[in-house]
Tab-separated table of C-alpha atoms in Angstrom:
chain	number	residue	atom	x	y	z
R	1	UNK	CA	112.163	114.310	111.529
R	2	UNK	CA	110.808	116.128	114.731
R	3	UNK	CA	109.362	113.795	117.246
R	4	UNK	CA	106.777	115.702	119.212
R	5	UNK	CA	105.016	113.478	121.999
R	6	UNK	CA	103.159	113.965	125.294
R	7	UNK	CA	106.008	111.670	126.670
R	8	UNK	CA	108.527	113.381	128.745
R	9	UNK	CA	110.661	109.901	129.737
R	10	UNK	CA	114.302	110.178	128.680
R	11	UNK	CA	114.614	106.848	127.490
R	12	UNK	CA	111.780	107.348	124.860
R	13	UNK	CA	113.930	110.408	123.842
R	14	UNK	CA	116.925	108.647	123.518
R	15	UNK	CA	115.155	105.879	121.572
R	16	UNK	CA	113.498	108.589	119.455
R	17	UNK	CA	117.134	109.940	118.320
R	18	UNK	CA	118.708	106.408	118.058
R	19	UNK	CA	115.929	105.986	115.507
R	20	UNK	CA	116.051	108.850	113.368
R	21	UNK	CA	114.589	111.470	114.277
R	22	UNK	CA	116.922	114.427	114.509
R	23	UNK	CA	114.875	116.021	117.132
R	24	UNK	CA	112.587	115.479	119.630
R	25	UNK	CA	110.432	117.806	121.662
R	26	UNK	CA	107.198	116.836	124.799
R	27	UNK	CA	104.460	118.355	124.960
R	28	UNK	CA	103.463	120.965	126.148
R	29	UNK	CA	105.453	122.836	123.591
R	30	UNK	CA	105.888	126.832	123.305
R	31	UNK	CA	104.383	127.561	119.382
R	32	UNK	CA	107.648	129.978	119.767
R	33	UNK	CA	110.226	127.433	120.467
R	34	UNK	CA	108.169	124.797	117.838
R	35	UNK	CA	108.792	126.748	115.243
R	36	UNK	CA	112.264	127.677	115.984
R	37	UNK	CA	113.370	123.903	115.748
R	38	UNK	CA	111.601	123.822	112.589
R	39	UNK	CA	113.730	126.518	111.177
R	40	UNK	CA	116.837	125.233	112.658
R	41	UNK	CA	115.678	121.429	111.147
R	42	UNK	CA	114.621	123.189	107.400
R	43	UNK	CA	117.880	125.262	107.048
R	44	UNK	CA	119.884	121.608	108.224
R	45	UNK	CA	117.938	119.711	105.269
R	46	UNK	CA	118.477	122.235	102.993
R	47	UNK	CA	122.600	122.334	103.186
R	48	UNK	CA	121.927	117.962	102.892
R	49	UNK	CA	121.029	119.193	99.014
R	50	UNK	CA	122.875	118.266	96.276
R	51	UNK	CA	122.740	120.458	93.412
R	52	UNK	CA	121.509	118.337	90.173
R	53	UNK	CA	124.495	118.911	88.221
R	54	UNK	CA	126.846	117.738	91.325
R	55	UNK	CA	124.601	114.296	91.040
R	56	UNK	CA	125.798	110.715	88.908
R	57	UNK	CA	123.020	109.819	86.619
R	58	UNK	CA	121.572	106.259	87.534
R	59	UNK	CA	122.987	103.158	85.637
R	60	UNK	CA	120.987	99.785	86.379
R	61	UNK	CA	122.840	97.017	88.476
R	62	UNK	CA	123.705	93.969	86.552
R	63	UNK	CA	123.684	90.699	88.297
């Protein structure tokens, strides 16, 4: 998640993170620089993939 606001207040940023988001950018905002933290963000969620066979199939909770 990439949190891009017109806020520049380091508490919203720090809230932002504490939430989730796993970067944060204000605006005004270089396309350049945008695009780069996208990258950098994509190649991150990619290596998070597990490869199907590496996965436990589902079994159903009994209660």
């Amino acid at each position: 998640i990439l949190m891009l606001t017109a806020d520049t207040n380091l508490e919203r940023e720090e809230e932002g993170l504490a939430v989730g988001a796993d970067d944060y950018m204000s605006k005004p905002v270089e396309p350049r620089r945008l695009a780069s933290r996208v990258r950098a963000l994509v190649k991150r969620a990619e290596r998070r993939v597990l490869p199907a066979d590496s996965i436990a199939p589902a079994t159903p909770a009994l209660e």
